[in-house]
Tab-separated table of C-alpha atoms in Angstrom:
chain	number	residue	atom	x	y	z
A	1	MET	CA	-84.887	42.247	8.043
A	2	PRO	CA	-88.103	41.361	6.199
A	3	ALA	CA	-87.719	41.090	2.455
A	4	ALA	CA	-88.662	44.202	0.527
A	5	ILE	CA	-91.936	44.050	-1.396
A	6	PHE	CA	-92.263	45.877	-4.691
A	7	LEU	CA	-95.782	46.575	-5.866
A	8	SER	CA	-94.761	47.561	-9.403
A	9	PRO	CA	-91.838	47.070	-11.798
A	10	GLU	CA	-91.141	50.785	-11.400
A	11	ASP	CA	-90.783	50.376	-7.621
A	12	ALA	CA	-88.403	47.480	-8.120
A	13	GLU	CA	-86.311	49.395	-10.645
A	14	HIS	CA	-86.135	52.442	-8.411
A	15	ALA	CA	-84.875	50.280	-5.538
A	16	TYR	CA	-82.411	48.566	-7.858
A	17	TYR	CA	-80.652	51.751	-8.961
A	18	GLU	CA	-80.812	53.216	-5.443
A	19	ALA	CA	-79.011	50.113	-4.179
A	20	LEU	CA	-76.366	50.474	-6.891
A	21	ARG	CA	-75.776	54.118	-5.983
A	22	ALA	CA	-75.540	53.176	-2.298
A	23	GLY	CA	-73.242	50.237	-3.053
A	24	ASP	CA	-75.597	48.074	-0.961
A	25	THR	CA	-75.398	44.477	-2.192
A	26	ASP	CA	-78.055	43.225	0.250
A	27	ALA	CA	-80.558	45.843	-0.900
A	28	LEU	CA	-79.647	45.040	-4.496
A	29	MET	CA	-80.205	41.315	-4.059
A	30	ALA	CA	-83.572	42.019	-2.395
A	31	VAL	CA	-84.734	43.285	-5.795
A	32	TRP	CA	-83.652	40.096	-7.561
A	33	SER	CA	-85.851	37.024	-7.669
A	34	GLU	CA	-84.575	34.125	-5.572
A	35	ASP	CA	-85.149	31.825	-8.544
A	36	GLU	CA	-82.112	29.795	-9.592
A	37	GLU	CA	-82.774	30.820	-13.216
A	38	ILE	CA	-81.957	34.512	-12.805
A	39	ALA	CA	-79.186	35.754	-15.099
A	40	CYS	CA	-76.941	38.810	-15.048
A	41	ILE	CA	-74.557	39.999	-17.767
A	42	HIS	CA	-72.292	42.967	-17.001
A	43	PRO	CA	-70.818	45.008	-19.892
A	44	SER	CA	-68.326	42.834	-21.827
A	45	GLY	CA	-68.569	40.212	-19.096
A	46	PRO	CA	-69.707	36.595	-18.890
A	47	ARG	CA	-73.194	35.467	-17.884
A	48	HIS	CA	-73.805	34.869	-14.177
A	49	VAL	CA	-76.673	32.482	-13.374
A	50	GLY	CA	-78.402	32.046	-10.009
A	51	PRO	CA	-78.527	34.262	-6.906
A	52	ALA	CA	-75.152	33.177	-5.500
A	53	ALA	CA	-73.213	33.938	-8.696
A	54	VAL	CA	-75.110	37.186	-9.289
A	55	ARG	CA	-74.407	38.352	-5.722
A	56	THR	CA	-70.687	37.582	-6.030
A	57	SER	CA	-70.441	39.518	-9.299
A	58	TRP	CA	-72.024	42.598	-7.730
A	59	GLN	CA	-69.942	42.337	-4.553
A	60	GLN	CA	-66.836	42.631	-6.714
A	61	ILE	CA	-68.178	45.625	-8.645
A	62	LEU	CA	-69.370	47.400	-5.493
A	63	ALA	CA	-66.355	46.453	-3.334
A	64	ASN	CA	-64.987	49.982	-3.164
A	65	ALA	CA	-67.959	52.267	-3.714
A	66	GLY	CA	-71.432	52.633	-5.121
A	67	LEU	CA	-71.966	53.283	-8.798
A	68	GLN	CA	-72.689	56.880	-9.737
A	69	VAL	CA	-75.339	55.901	-12.244
A	70	THR	CA	-78.189	57.824	-13.819
A	71	VAL	CA	-80.823	56.212	-16.011
A	72	SER	CA	-82.651	57.630	-19.017
A	73	GLN	CA	-84.442	56.685	-22.248
A	74	LEU	CA	-86.687	54.145	-20.518
A	75	GLN	CA	-88.534	51.921	-22.984
A	76	VAL	CA	-91.122	49.483	-21.613
A	77	ALA	CA	-92.924	46.398	-22.935
A	78	ARG	CA	-95.201	44.765	-20.395
A	79	ASN	CA	-98.125	42.535	-19.614
A	80	PRO	CA	-99.794	41.722	-16.268
A	81	LEU	CA	-96.996	39.345	-15.182
A	82	CYS	CA	-93.881	40.754	-16.824
A	83	ALA	CA	-92.187	44.067	-17.567
A	84	VAL	CA	-89.242	44.501	-19.923
A	85	HIS	CA	-87.338	47.720	-19.301
A	86	SER	CA	-84.668	48.936	-21.707
A	87	VAL	CA	-82.629	51.876	-20.419
A	88	LEU	CA	-79.509	53.902	-21.062
A	89	GLU	CA	-77.223	53.977	-18.015
A	90	GLN	CA	-74.705	56.799	-17.601
A	91	ILE	CA	-72.034	55.735	-15.123
A	92	GLN	CA	-69.396	58.093	-13.790
A	93	VAL	CA	-66.045	56.326	-14.124
A	94	GLU	CA	-63.794	59.239	-13.131
A	95	ALA	CA	-64.393	62.353	-11.063
A	96	ARG	CA	-61.035	64.102	-11.396
A	97	PRO	CA	-59.442	65.924	-13.098
A	98	GLN	CA	-62.787	66.020	-14.869
A	99	ALA	CA	-65.906	63.887	-14.845
A	100	ARG	CA	-65.867	61.018	-17.326
A	101	TYR	CA	-68.762	58.706	-18.057
A	102	ALA	CA	-69.382	55.277	-19.521
A	103	PHE	CA	-72.669	54.650	-21.306
A	104	VAL	CA	-74.381	51.296	-21.086
A	105	LEU	CA	-77.508	49.864	-22.713
A	106	ALA	CA	-79.284	47.719	-20.136
A	107	THR	CA	-82.233	45.356	-20.316
A	108	ASN	CA	-83.993	44.690	-17.006
A	109	VAL	CA	-86.762	42.077	-16.952
A	110	TYR	CA	-89.129	41.988	-13.971
A	111	MET	CA	-91.665	39.271	-13.219
A	112	LYS	CA	-94.596	39.352	-10.826
A	113	GLU	CA	-94.060	36.738	-8.123
A	114	ALA	CA	-96.217	35.790	-5.130
A	115	ASP	CA	-94.589	38.517	-3.026
A	116	GLY	CA	-94.367	41.258	-5.621
A	117	TRP	CA	-92.243	42.243	-8.612
A	118	ARG	CA	-88.684	40.927	-8.866
A	119	LEU	CA	-85.802	41.281	-11.276
A	120	VAL	CA	-85.059	38.068	-13.189
A	121	LEU	CA	-82.582	39.304	-15.809
A	122	HIS	CA	-80.105	42.159	-16.246
A	123	HIS	CA	-78.210	42.330	-19.537
A	124	ALA	CA	-75.855	45.282	-19.912
A	125	SER	CA	-73.523	46.104	-22.792
A	126	PRO	CA	-71.471	49.127	-23.846
A	127	ALA	CA	-73.545	51.765	-25.649
A	128	ILE	CA	-71.536	52.726	-28.694
A	129	GLY	CA	-71.883	56.200	-30.101
A	130	HIS	CA	-73.204	57.973	-27.037
A	131	GLU	CA	-71.458	61.239	-26.469
A	132	ASP	CA	-69.627	61.735	-23.188
A	133	THR	CA	-71.490	64.982	-22.658
A	134	GLY	CA	-70.324	65.374	-19.084
A	135	ALA	CA	-66.678	65.425	-20.067
A	136	GLN	CA	-67.420	67.707	-23.000
A	137	LEU	CA	-69.211	70.112	-20.717
A	138	ALA	CA	-66.318	70.086	-18.256
A	139	GLN	CA	-63.889	70.613	-21.141
A	140	THR	CA	-65.886	73.608	-22.341
A	141	HIS	CA	-65.838	75.111	-18.869
A	142	ARG	CA	-62.102	74.668	-18.588
A	143	LEU	CA	-61.534	76.463	-21.865
A	144	HIS	CA	-63.392	79.577	-20.751
B	1	MET	CA	-100.147	34.791	-45.928
B	2	PRO	CA	-101.729	34.280	-42.516
B	3	ALA	CA	-99.546	35.291	-39.594
B	4	ALA	CA	-97.644	32.462	-37.969
B	5	ILE	CA	-98.931	31.321	-34.585
B	6	PHE	CA	-96.482	30.096	-31.967
B	7	LEU	CA	-97.948	27.972	-29.203
B	8	SER	CA	-94.855	28.156	-26.999
B	9	PRO	CA	-91.779	30.365	-26.525
B	10	GLU	CA	-89.710	27.428	-27.802
B	11	ASP	CA	-91.712	27.363	-31.045
B	12	ALA	CA	-91.191	31.104	-31.469
B	13	GLU	CA	-87.464	30.860	-30.806
B	14	HIS	CA	-87.091	27.946	-33.213
B	15	ALA	CA	-88.813	29.977	-35.950
B	16	TYR	CA	-86.682	33.008	-35.095
B	17	TYR	CA	-83.354	31.276	-35.643
B	18	GLU	CA	-84.652	29.395	-38.681
B	19	ALA	CA	-85.598	32.739	-40.235
B	20	LEU	CA	-82.126	34.126	-39.465
B	21	ARG	CA	-80.455	31.131	-41.097
B	22	ALA	CA	-82.739	31.474	-44.122
B	23	GLY	CA	-82.163	35.242	-44.290
B	24	ASP	CA	-85.958	35.656	-44.416
B	25	THR	CA	-86.897	39.034	-42.954
B	26	ASP	CA	-90.655	38.452	-43.330
B	27	ALA	CA	-90.486	35.164	-41.430
B	28	LEU	CA	-88.297	36.856	-38.816
B	29	MET	CA	-90.719	39.735	-38.319
B	30	ALA	CA	-93.600	37.243	-37.976
B	31	VAL	CA	-91.947	36.116	-34.732
B	32	TRP	CA	-91.788	39.657	-33.367
B	33	SER	CA	-94.723	41.268	-31.618
B	34	GLU	CA	-96.376	44.061	-33.591
B	35	ASP	CA	-96.265	46.229	-30.474
B	36	GLU	CA	-94.579	49.602	-30.929
B	37	GLU	CA	-92.597	48.956	-27.743
B	38	ILE	CA	-90.474	46.097	-29.095
B	39	ALA	CA	-86.728	46.717	-28.880
B	40	CYS	CA	-83.735	45.163	-30.618
B	41	ILE	CA	-80.048	45.702	-29.841
B	42	HIS	CA	-77.471	44.121	-32.166
B	43	PRO	CA	-73.904	43.515	-30.898
B	44	SER	CA	-72.196	46.879	-30.295
B	45	GLY	CA	-75.095	48.629	-32.011
B	46	PRO	CA	-77.740	51.159	-31.010
B	47	ARG	CA	-81.230	50.299	-29.784
B	48	HIS	CA	-83.944	49.944	-32.424
B	49	VAL	CA	-87.511	50.485	-31.159
B	50	GLY	CA	-90.736	49.514	-32.940
B	51	PRO	CA	-91.426	47.067	-35.783
B	52	ALA	CA	-90.375	49.417	-38.600
B	53	ALA	CA	-86.944	50.171	-37.133
B	54	VAL	CA	-86.371	46.559	-36.110
B	55	ARG	CA	-87.251	45.347	-39.626
B	56	THR	CA	-84.889	47.849	-41.258
B	57	SER	CA	-82.025	46.805	-38.985
B	58	TRP	CA	-82.477	43.143	-39.899
B	59	GLN	CA	-82.889	43.873	-43.606
B	60	GLN	CA	-79.445	45.445	-43.549
B	61	ILE	CA	-77.882	42.507	-41.709
B	62	LEU	CA	-79.559	39.927	-43.942
B	63	ALA	CA	-79.107	41.862	-47.196
B	64	ASN	CA	-76.560	39.456	-48.637
B	65	ALA	CA	-77.199	36.145	-46.925
B	66	GLY	CA	-78.662	34.362	-43.925
B	67	LEU	CA	-76.706	34.125	-40.695
B	68	GLN	CA	-74.974	30.817	-40.099
B	69	VAL	CA	-75.907	30.770	-36.431
B	70	THR	CA	-76.091	27.974	-33.900
B	71	VAL	CA	-77.480	28.438	-30.411
B	72	SER	CA	-76.446	26.796	-27.157
B	73	GLN	CA	-76.402	27.253	-23.377
B	74	LEU	CA	-80.099	28.089	-23.197
B	75	GLN	CA	-81.110	29.481	-19.801
B	76	VAL	CA	-84.821	30.144	-19.167
B	77	ALA	CA	-86.824	32.117	-16.617
B	78	ARG	CA	-90.561	32.048	-17.241
B	79	ASN	CA	-94.064	32.438	-15.942
B	80	PRO	CA	-97.434	31.836	-17.672
B	81	LEU	CA	-97.225	35.065	-19.725
B	82	CYS	CA	-93.507	35.596	-20.276
B	83	ALA	CA	-90.342	33.661	-21.089
B	84	VAL	CA	-86.838	35.078	-20.811
B	85	HIS	CA	-84.302	33.122	-22.860
B	86	SER	CA	-80.586	33.723	-22.495
B	87	VAL	CA	-78.455	31.971	-25.115
B	88	LEU	CA	-74.983	31.838	-26.589
B	89	GLU	CA	-75.016	32.406	-30.350
B	90	GLN	CA	-72.148	31.127	-32.491
B	91	ILE	CA	-72.157	32.948	-35.820
B	92	GLN	CA	-69.928	31.998	-38.716
B	93	VAL	CA	-68.292	35.198	-39.980
B	94	GLU	CA	-65.887	33.630	-42.460
B	95	ALA	CA	-65.915	30.344	-44.352
B	96	ARG	CA	-62.569	30.530	-46.164
B	97	PRO	CA	-59.691	29.984	-45.893
B	98	GLN	CA	-60.971	28.552	-42.653
B	99	ALA	CA	-64.170	28.842	-40.629
B	100	ARG	CA	-64.182	31.714	-38.147
B	101	TYR	CA	-66.896	32.435	-35.617
B	102	ALA	CA	-68.177	35.310	-33.557
B	103	PHE	CA	-69.772	34.536	-30.205
B	104	VAL	CA	-72.698	36.562	-28.931
B	105	LEU	CA	-74.660	36.540	-25.663
B	106	ALA	CA	-78.311	37.135	-26.508
B	107	THR	CA	-81.382	37.777	-24.396
B	108	ASN	CA	-84.707	36.981	-26.085
B	109	VAL	CA	-87.905	37.897	-24.232
B	110	TYR	CA	-91.194	36.375	-25.402
B	111	MET	CA	-94.659	37.380	-24.226
B	112	LYS	CA	-97.930	35.532	-24.627
B	113	GLU	CA	-100.276	37.613	-26.751
B	114	ALA	CA	-103.831	36.944	-27.914
B	115	ASP	CA	-102.559	35.042	-30.953
B	116	GLY	CA	-99.662	33.189	-29.344
B	117	TRP	CA	-96.109	33.831	-28.184
B	118	ARG	CA	-94.162	36.719	-29.700
B	119	LEU	CA	-90.694	38.177	-29.323
B	120	VAL	CA	-90.687	41.609	-27.648
B	121	LEU	CA	-86.971	42.134	-27.014
B	122	HIS	CA	-83.651	40.938	-28.439
B	123	HIS	CA	-80.486	42.208	-26.766
B	124	ALA	CA	-77.237	40.859	-28.170
B	125	SER	CA	-73.675	41.719	-27.188
B	126	PRO	CA	-70.237	40.262	-27.902
B	127	ALA	CA	-69.435	37.271	-25.693
B	128	ILE	CA	-65.943	37.882	-24.400
B	129	GLY	CA	-63.731	34.925	-23.573
B	130	HIS	CA	-65.470	32.332	-25.674
B	131	GLU	CA	-62.976	30.280	-27.604
B	132	ASP	CA	-63.237	30.236	-31.358
B	133	THR	CA	-63.205	26.465	-31.280
B	134	GLY	CA	-64.150	26.126	-34.924
B	135	ALA	CA	-61.129	28.073	-36.094
B	136	GLN	CA	-58.900	26.279	-33.630
B	137	LEU	CA	-60.158	22.975	-34.897
B	138	ALA	CA	-59.519	24.010	-38.488
B	139	GLN	CA	-56.075	25.268	-37.502
B	140	THR	CA	-55.275	21.941	-35.888
B	141	HIS	CA	-56.352	20.118	-39.002
B	142	ARG	CA	-54.180	22.294	-41.200
B	143	LEU	CA	-51.139	21.608	-39.044
B	144	HIS	CA	-51.457	17.855	-39.415
């Protein structure tokens, strides 16, 4: 399979979250740079450095299923060779008896390489103070 | 006072942590880009966007004193216009009766602007699993 080519940071980020939803580690790693300096921090987890360690960390997370994740509140700082995306991730952590969500603040840094834009850093941490609106909505529905 | 000029990401990061130790908000903000897209996330805190909000957040943290912070485990991904620094911060949170430390994983992203390198993003989150070696050392000393 030829490596994917991303012509913009937005393309790369779209592919990244699609891969997470699909639970497809190969597609996910195709978004990452192959540079040994890449770093990935999962919420409340240690730092993983380099493609091999980053792949292993995602294989464990995606072992059973894809992540039901939606992204909002995109904030971007960029120049011609780099894009810094800050987003709020809403991840479904339970489906039954009612949907429950975890909220995560994530920083994704993309750099322009010879073959297109690639992810070089993902730093995620719990987002404190975000309402679990999904659960609240479900709760409201159950009460009526 | 003329704005500081940082000729490298390392210069900017050095000034950043010096300003934190000195509790000098003006010096700290001189390291940040003046771009409205800058973003700052303190450990377990919300996201602050733009120079005004970032300044206010630091003024609150530095209201009483500078941060006794030391930085290690620097990991760098960079290209000619951007440098992504991932570091472990050790912050002294108590001095007496014995030194106690909090450990924080921080991502600092610097971009090259017309007048030098500037910080555009700081994302910090608690570093789980890092030993509080300072306290342990003090404890050991007290036992002997």
